[in-house]
mmCIF file of C-alpha atoms in Angstrom:
data_model
loop_
_atom_site.group_PDB
_atom_site.id
_atom_site.type_symbol
_atom_site.label_atom_id
_atom_site.label_comp_id
_atom_site.label_asym_id
_atom_site.label_seq_id
_atom_site.Cartn_x
_atom_site.Cartn_y
_atom_site.Cartn_z
ATOM 1 C CA THR Z 784 42.899 12.749 -36.061
ATOM 2 C CA SER Z 785 44.778 9.573 -36.923
ATOM 3 C CA ALA Z 786 47.524 11.573 -38.659
ATOM 4 C CA HIS Z 787 48.013 13.718 -35.586
ATOM 5 C CA LEU Z 788 48.098 10.682 -33.288
ATOM 6 C CA SER Z 789 50.715 8.984 -35.452
ATOM 7 C CA LYS Z 790 53.123 11.862 -34.681
ATOM 8 C CA SER Z 791 52.642 11.574 -30.923
ATOM 9 C CA PRO Z 792 55.883 9.610 -30.188
ATOM 10 C CA GLU Z 793 58.002 12.393 -31.709
ATOM 11 C CA LEU Z 794 55.957 15.016 -29.878
ATOM 12 C CA MET Z 795 56.343 13.120 -26.591
ATOM 13 C CA CYS Z 796 60.133 13.063 -26.939
ATOM 14 C CA ILE Z 797 60.311 16.782 -27.734
ATOM 15 C CA VAL Z 798 58.134 17.723 -24.768
ATOM 16 C CA PHE Z 799 60.061 15.468 -22.383
ATOM 17 C CA LEU Z 800 63.472 16.745 -23.478
ATOM 18 C CA PHE Z 801 62.319 20.370 -23.214
ATOM 19 C CA LEU Z 802 61.080 19.889 -19.666
ATOM 20 C CA VAL Z 803 64.214 18.040 -18.576
ATOM 21 C CA LEU Z 804 66.542 20.658 -20.055
ATOM 22 C CA SER Z 805 64.558 23.505 -18.506
ATOM 23 C CA SER Z 806 64.418 21.875 -15.068
ATOM 24 C CA ASN Z 807 67.473 23.723 -13.763
ATOM 25 C CA SER Z 808 65.167 26.560 -12.729
ATOM 26 C CA ALA Z 809 62.855 24.265 -10.735
ATOM 27 C CA LYS Z 810 63.502 21.728 -8.025
ATOM 28 C CA ALA Z 811 62.666 18.203 -9.051
ATOM 29 C CA GLN Z 812 62.445 14.521 -8.255
ATOM 30 C CA LEU Z 813 63.721 11.760 -10.505
ATOM 31 C CA GLY Z 814 62.696 8.177 -9.830
ATOM 32 C CA VAL Z 815 62.120 4.712 -11.197
ATOM 33 C CA PHE Z 816 58.826 2.870 -10.764
ATOM 34 C CA MET Z 817 57.275 -0.511 -11.417
ATOM 35 C CA GLY Z 818 54.155 -2.464 -10.614
ATOM 36 C CA GLY Z 819 51.213 -4.513 -11.836
ATOM 37 C CA ASN Z 820 48.097 -3.585 -13.758
ATOM 38 C CA ILE Z 821 44.706 -4.825 -14.817
ATOM 39 C CA SER Z 822 43.627 -3.909 -18.354
ATOM 40 C CA ASP Z 823 40.428 -4.288 -20.316
ATOM 41 C CA VAL Z 824 38.498 -2.498 -23.059
ATOM 42 C CA ARG Z 825 35.104 -0.891 -23.353
ATOM 43 C CA HIS Z 826 33.246 -1.164 -26.641
ATOM 44 C CA ASP Z 827 30.001 -0.518 -28.473
ATOM 45 C CA LYS Z 828 28.714 -4.112 -28.754
ATOM 46 C CA LEU Z 829 31.662 -5.246 -30.878
ATOM 47 C CA LEU Z 830 32.895 -8.022 -28.583
ATOM 48 C CA LEU Z 831 29.841 -10.228 -28.055
ATOM 49 C CA ASN Z 832 29.349 -13.954 -27.818
ATOM 50 C CA GLU Z 833 26.676 -15.981 -29.633
ATOM 51 C CA ASN Z 834 24.121 -14.915 -26.999
ATOM 52 C CA GLY Z 835 24.799 -11.218 -27.416
ATOM 53 C CA ILE Z 836 26.686 -10.942 -24.112
ATOM 54 C CA PRO Z 837 30.050 -9.095 -23.961
ATOM 55 C CA ASN Z 838 32.834 -11.680 -24.007
ATOM 56 C CA ASN Z 839 35.840 -9.519 -23.159
ATOM 57 C CA LYS Z 840 37.610 -10.058 -19.832
ATOM 58 C CA PRO Z 841 40.346 -8.217 -17.867
ATOM 59 C CA LEU Z 842 43.971 -9.115 -18.498
ATOM 60 C CA PRO Z 843 46.748 -8.712 -15.873
ATOM 61 C CA GLY Z 844 50.065 -7.190 -16.852
ATOM 62 C CA TYR Z 845 52.927 -5.090 -15.570
ATOM 63 C CA PHE Z 846 54.659 -1.769 -16.182
ATOM 64 C CA THR Z 847 57.988 -0.078 -15.487
ATOM 65 C CA GLY Z 848 59.490 3.293 -16.229
ATOM 66 C CA LEU Z 849 61.102 6.584 -15.212
ATOM 67 C CA SER Z 850 59.338 9.458 -13.458
ATOM 68 C CA PHE Z 851 60.316 13.127 -13.531
ATOM 69 C CA GLN Z 852 58.446 15.420 -11.092
ATOM 70 C CA PHE Z 853 59.233 19.103 -10.748
ATOM 71 C CA TYR Z 854 57.963 22.063 -8.718
ATOM 72 C CA PRO Z 855 58.072 25.169 -10.919
ATOM 73 C CA PHE Z 856 56.343 27.611 -8.555
ATOM 74 C CA HIS Z 857 58.382 28.717 -5.559
ATOM 75 C CA SER Z 858 55.318 30.198 -3.841
ATOM 76 C CA GLN Z 859 53.078 27.182 -4.576
ATOM 77 C CA ASP Z 860 55.008 24.205 -3.277
ATOM 78 C CA LYS Z 861 51.927 21.959 -3.237
ATOM 79 C CA ILE Z 862 51.645 22.023 -7.046
ATOM 80 C CA SER Z 863 53.972 20.003 -9.237
ATOM 81 C CA PHE Z 864 54.087 18.456 -12.698
ATOM 82 C CA ILE Z 865 54.861 14.804 -13.403
ATOM 83 C CA ILE Z 866 56.227 13.412 -16.663
ATOM 84 C CA ASP Z 867 56.653 9.647 -16.902
ATOM 85 C CA VAL Z 868 58.175 7.472 -19.596
ATOM 86 C CA LEU Z 869 57.030 3.874 -19.225
ATOM 87 C CA PHE Z 870 56.555 0.499 -20.820
ATOM 88 C CA ASN Z 871 53.008 -0.711 -20.103
ATOM 89 C CA LYS Z 872 51.603 -4.152 -20.986
ATOM 90 C CA LYS Z 873 47.902 -3.629 -21.690
ATOM 91 C CA GLY Z 874 45.345 -5.749 -23.523
ATOM 92 C CA TYR Z 875 42.269 -7.878 -22.919
ATOM 93 C CA LYS Z 876 40.940 -11.417 -23.111
ATOM 94 C CA GLN Z 877 38.149 -12.594 -25.379
ATOM 95 C CA GLN Z 878 36.085 -15.711 -24.823
ATOM 96 C CA LEU Z 879 35.076 -17.479 -28.055
ATOM 97 C CA LEU Z 880 33.074 -20.661 -27.473
ATOM 98 C CA ASP Z 881 35.218 -22.703 -25.049
ATOM 99 C CA THR Z 882 38.502 -20.950 -25.800
ATOM 100 C CA THR Z 883 39.966 -17.792 -24.251
ATOM 101 C CA PHE Z 884 42.137 -15.682 -26.565
ATOM 102 C CA VAL Z 885 44.611 -13.069 -25.314
ATOM 103 C CA ARG Z 886 45.017 -9.721 -27.105
ATOM 104 C CA ARG Z 887 48.253 -8.327 -25.693
ATOM 105 C CA LEU Z 888 48.893 -4.646 -26.498
ATOM 106 C CA ASN Z 889 52.278 -3.287 -25.414
ATOM 107 C CA TYR Z 890 52.694 0.482 -25.216
ATOM 108 C CA ILE Z 891 55.449 3.016 -24.681
ATOM 109 C CA SER Z 892 53.637 5.832 -22.874
ATOM 110 C CA LEU Z 893 54.273 9.416 -21.782
ATOM 111 C CA PRO Z 894 51.768 10.656 -19.181
ATOM 112 C CA LEU Z 895 51.774 14.415 -18.516
ATOM 113 C CA GLN Z 896 50.136 15.133 -15.160
ATOM 114 C CA VAL Z 897 49.456 17.876 -12.638
ATOM 115 C CA ASN Z 898 49.976 16.835 -9.009
ATOM 116 C CA TYR Z 899 48.601 18.451 -5.845
ATOM 117 C CA ASP Z 900 49.880 17.671 -2.330
ATOM 118 C CA PHE Z 901 46.943 17.576 0.091
ATOM 119 C CA THR Z 902 49.264 16.654 2.978
ATOM 120 C CA SER Z 903 52.955 15.957 3.355
ATOM 121 C CA ARG Z 904 52.241 12.292 2.523
ATOM 122 C CA PHE Z 905 49.125 12.187 0.331
ATOM 123 C CA SER Z 906 48.704 13.688 -3.131
ATOM 124 C CA MET Z 907 46.544 13.248 -6.220
ATOM 125 C CA ASN Z 908 47.249 13.854 -9.893
ATOM 126 C CA THR Z 909 45.432 14.028 -13.188
ATOM 127 C CA GLY Z 910 46.410 14.562 -16.784
ATOM 128 C CA VAL Z 911 46.680 12.988 -20.208
ATOM 129 C CA GLU Z 912 48.709 10.020 -21.429
ATOM 130 C CA PHE Z 913 50.115 9.679 -24.951
ATOM 131 C CA SER Z 914 50.998 6.132 -26.006
ATOM 132 C CA ALA Z 915 52.708 4.480 -28.955
ATOM 133 C CA LEU Z 916 51.767 0.884 -29.730
ATOM 134 C CA MET Z 917 54.507 -1.677 -30.106
ATOM 135 C CA LEU Z 918 53.902 -4.912 -32.022
ATOM 136 C CA PRO Z 919 50.541 -6.375 -30.917
ATOM 137 C CA ILE Z 920 50.659 -9.994 -29.727
ATOM 138 C CA THR Z 921 47.432 -11.733 -30.715
ATOM 139 C CA VAL Z 922 46.366 -15.153 -31.952
ATOM 140 C CA PHE Z 923 44.767 -13.704 -35.072
ATOM 141 C CA LYS Z 924 47.783 -12.168 -36.802
ATOM 142 C CA GLU Z 925 45.670 -10.922 -39.710
ATOM 143 C CA TYR Z 926 44.066 -8.412 -37.323
ATOM 144 C CA ASP Z 927 47.305 -7.048 -35.847
ATOM 145 C CA ASN Z 928 47.448 -4.206 -38.381
ATOM 146 C CA SER Z 929 43.903 -3.201 -37.437
ATOM 147 C CA TYR Z 930 45.050 -1.617 -34.170
ATOM 148 C CA ARG Z 931 45.940 2.073 -34.141
ATOM 149 C CA GLN Z 932 49.606 2.818 -33.653
ATOM 150 C CA SER Z 933 48.920 5.429 -30.967
ATOM 151 C CA ASP Z 934 46.471 6.116 -28.185
ATOM 152 C CA ILE Z 935 45.432 8.930 -25.848
ATOM 153 C CA SER Z 936 44.046 8.386 -22.350
ATOM 154 C CA LEU Z 937 42.849 10.554 -19.498
ATOM 155 C CA THR Z 938 44.495 9.737 -16.176
ATOM 156 C CA ILE Z 939 43.722 10.165 -12.492
ATOM 157 C CA GLY Z 940 45.812 8.826 -9.637
ATOM 158 C CA ALA Z 941 46.810 8.991 -5.987
ATOM 159 C CA ASN Z 942 50.186 8.794 -4.242
ATOM 160 C CA TYR Z 943 51.255 7.961 -0.714
ATOM 161 C CA ARG Z 944 54.753 8.999 0.371
ATOM 162 C CA VAL Z 945 56.221 6.300 2.597
ATOM 163 C CA SER Z 946 59.539 8.161 2.814
ATOM 164 C CA ASP Z 947 61.573 10.630 0.767
ATOM 165 C CA GLU Z 948 62.901 7.674 -1.213
ATOM 166 C CA CYS Z 949 59.724 5.590 -1.651
ATOM 167 C CA ASN Z 950 56.162 6.288 -2.851
ATOM 168 C CA LEU Z 951 53.185 3.983 -3.321
ATOM 169 C CA PHE Z 952 50.744 4.960 -6.044
ATOM 170 C CA THR Z 953 47.739 3.938 -8.069
ATOM 171 C CA ARG Z 954 46.515 5.326 -11.394
ATOM 172 C CA PHE Z 955 43.528 4.786 -13.665
ATOM 173 C CA ASN Z 956 43.825 5.371 -17.427
ATOM 174 C CA TYR Z 957 40.688 5.922 -19.505
ATOM 175 C CA GLY Z 958 41.183 5.642 -23.263
ATOM 176 C CA VAL Z 959 39.636 8.412 -25.356
ATOM 177 C CA TYR Z 960 40.073 7.192 -28.934
ATOM 178 C CA PRO Z 961 39.112 3.802 -30.450
ATOM 179 C CA ILE Z 962 42.176 1.598 -30.832
ATOM 180 C CA LEU Z 963 40.617 -0.761 -33.404
ATOM 181 C CA ASP Z 964 40.324 0.809 -36.860
ATOM 182 C CA TYR Z 965 39.578 -1.253 -39.968
ATOM 183 C CA TYR Z 966 36.985 -1.924 -42.692
ATOM 184 C CA LYS Z 967 34.819 -4.974 -43.249
ATOM 185 C CA ILE Z 968 32.529 -6.037 -46.099
ATOM 186 C CA ASP Z 969 28.990 -7.175 -45.342
ATOM 187 C CA ASN Z 970 26.991 -9.890 -47.159
ATOM 188 C CA ILE Z 971 25.875 -7.560 -49.949
ATOM 189 C CA GLY Z 972 29.281 -6.010 -50.587
ATOM 190 C CA ASN Z 973 29.013 -2.794 -48.570
ATOM 191 C CA ILE Z 974 32.248 -1.506 -47.003
ATOM 192 C CA ILE Z 975 31.654 -0.772 -43.330
ATOM 193 C CA PRO Z 976 34.218 1.116 -41.216
ATOM 194 C CA VAL Z 977 34.857 -0.349 -37.763
ATOM 195 C CA LYS Z 978 36.190 2.073 -35.165
ATOM 196 C CA ASP Z 979 35.712 0.692 -31.673
ATOM 197 C CA ILE Z 980 37.353 -0.598 -28.478
ATOM 198 C CA ARG Z 981 38.914 1.838 -26.016
ATOM 199 C CA ASN Z 982 41.555 0.990 -23.440
ATOM 200 C CA ILE Z 983 40.966 1.053 -19.690
ATOM 201 C CA ASN Z 984 43.866 0.359 -17.354
ATOM 202 C CA LEU Z 985 44.329 0.291 -13.555
ATOM 203 C CA MET Z 986 47.913 0.513 -12.285
ATOM 204 C CA ILE Z 987 49.265 -0.133 -8.767
ATOM 205 C CA GLY Z 988 52.960 0.339 -8.135
ATOM 206 C CA VAL Z 989 55.889 1.673 -6.161
ATOM 207 C CA LYS Z 990 58.296 4.489 -7.045
ATOM 208 C CA PHE Z 991 61.855 4.844 -5.766
ATOM 209 C CA ASN Z 992 63.304 8.350 -5.916
ATOM 210 C CA ILE Z 993 66.863 8.627 -7.187
ATOM 211 C CA ILE Z 994 66.937 12.398 -6.691
ATOM 212 C CA TYR Z 995 64.697 14.086 -4.123
ATOM 213 C CA GLU Z 996 64.778 17.900 -4.171
ATOM 214 C CA LYS Z 997 61.529 19.473 -3.062
ATOM 215 C CA ILE Z 998 60.612 23.054 -2.331
ATOM 216 C CA CYS Z 999 59.824 23.533 1.332
ATOM 217 C CA ARG Z 1000 57.480 26.060 2.844
ATOM 218 C CA LYS Z 1001 58.769 29.563 3.500
ATOM 219 C CA ILE Z 1002 60.464 29.905 6.875
ATOM 220 C CA PRO Z 1003 59.503 32.972 8.979
ATOM 221 C CA HIS Z 1004 62.255 35.564 9.464
ATOM 222 C CA SER Z 1005 62.248 34.909 13.206
ATOM 223 C CA ILE Z 1006 63.465 31.318 12.823
ATOM 224 C CA ARG Z 1007 65.580 31.555 9.673
ATOM 225 C CA THR Z 1008 68.891 30.328 10.969
ATOM 226 C CA CYS Z 1009 71.793 28.500 9.426
ATOM 227 C CA ALA Z 1010 70.803 25.422 11.386
ATOM 228 C CA VAL Z 1011 67.318 25.356 9.822
ATOM 229 C CA VAL Z 1012 68.613 25.905 6.300
ATOM 230 C CA GLY Z 1013 71.292 23.282 6.829
ATOM 231 C CA LEU Z 1014 68.657 20.766 7.977
ATOM 232 C CA CYS Z 1015 66.615 21.386 4.830
ATOM 233 C CA GLN Z 1016 69.632 20.918 2.587
ATOM 234 C CA ARG Z 1017 70.629 17.666 4.300
ATOM 235 C CA ARG Z 1018 67.134 16.319 3.613
ATOM 236 C CA GLY Z 1019 67.410 17.257 -0.055
ATOM 237 C CA VAL Z 1020 64.864 20.073 0.406
ATOM 238 C CA PHE Z 1021 65.684 23.537 -0.907
ATOM 239 C CA CYS Z 1022 64.134 26.605 0.742
ATOM 240 C CA TYR Z 1023 63.342 29.879 -0.975
ATOM 241 C CA HIS Z 1024 63.276 33.016 1.163
#
C-alpha cells in the first residue's frame, strides 16, 4: 500500500490535467479559495501522557488553492464534480509534562468530489482526497522521516452560494491510512512496527469564482425566446435545448 501511495502525486497531476483538458465538452467553474482549519489526529493509544490520558490537542492552520468544478451531464444539472488543488497546513499539538510541542504537517492535496445541488444556493459534496506531505516541521527532527510521504482521506462538505462569484463552504477530512510509520526496539531487543495516527481536519473557507458557467434547467418550448437565452448567457449560464 505504501508503494501505491508514494505514486499519488504523479497520479493526481495526471487526473487533474485529463479533466481540465476534457472540460471543453462540459460547462465549468474555476475559482480560488482560502480559509482556516482545525487539525488533529486520532490514534490507538500512541499519544498518551504519564497517566495514560491522550495528550494530543487540535492545531489551527490555514489553506489556499484552486477549485475546478464542472457539470458533465446536460440533463442532470444538479450533479457536478469538483477537483481542487490546495496547500493545507495540518498537524497536531502534543503535551509532554509542562511543555506543548507542535507537529506541523504541510500537505499539497487533490480532493476529487461529487457535488449535488439541493437548492440554487445550498449543495453538499463528498469524495476522496489524495495528499503529498511536504517537509514536516517538528521539534524532534529525528522523527521527521517517520511520517508517510502521502495520505488519503475521505471528505464530506457543504457549500452556500452567496452569489455567482462567491461561495462559503466547510469540509471535513477523515484520514484513512496511518501517517506515522516506523520501527522501535523494546527492552529485550524485539523490533516492533509502529503504524498509527490518522489525520482529521475541519476546513471553513470562502471561494471566489473566476469563471462561472453553469448549466441551467431546460426551458419549455413555449418560452424559449432570444431574450431568455440572452439573459442566461449574460449571467454566464449556458442552456441546452
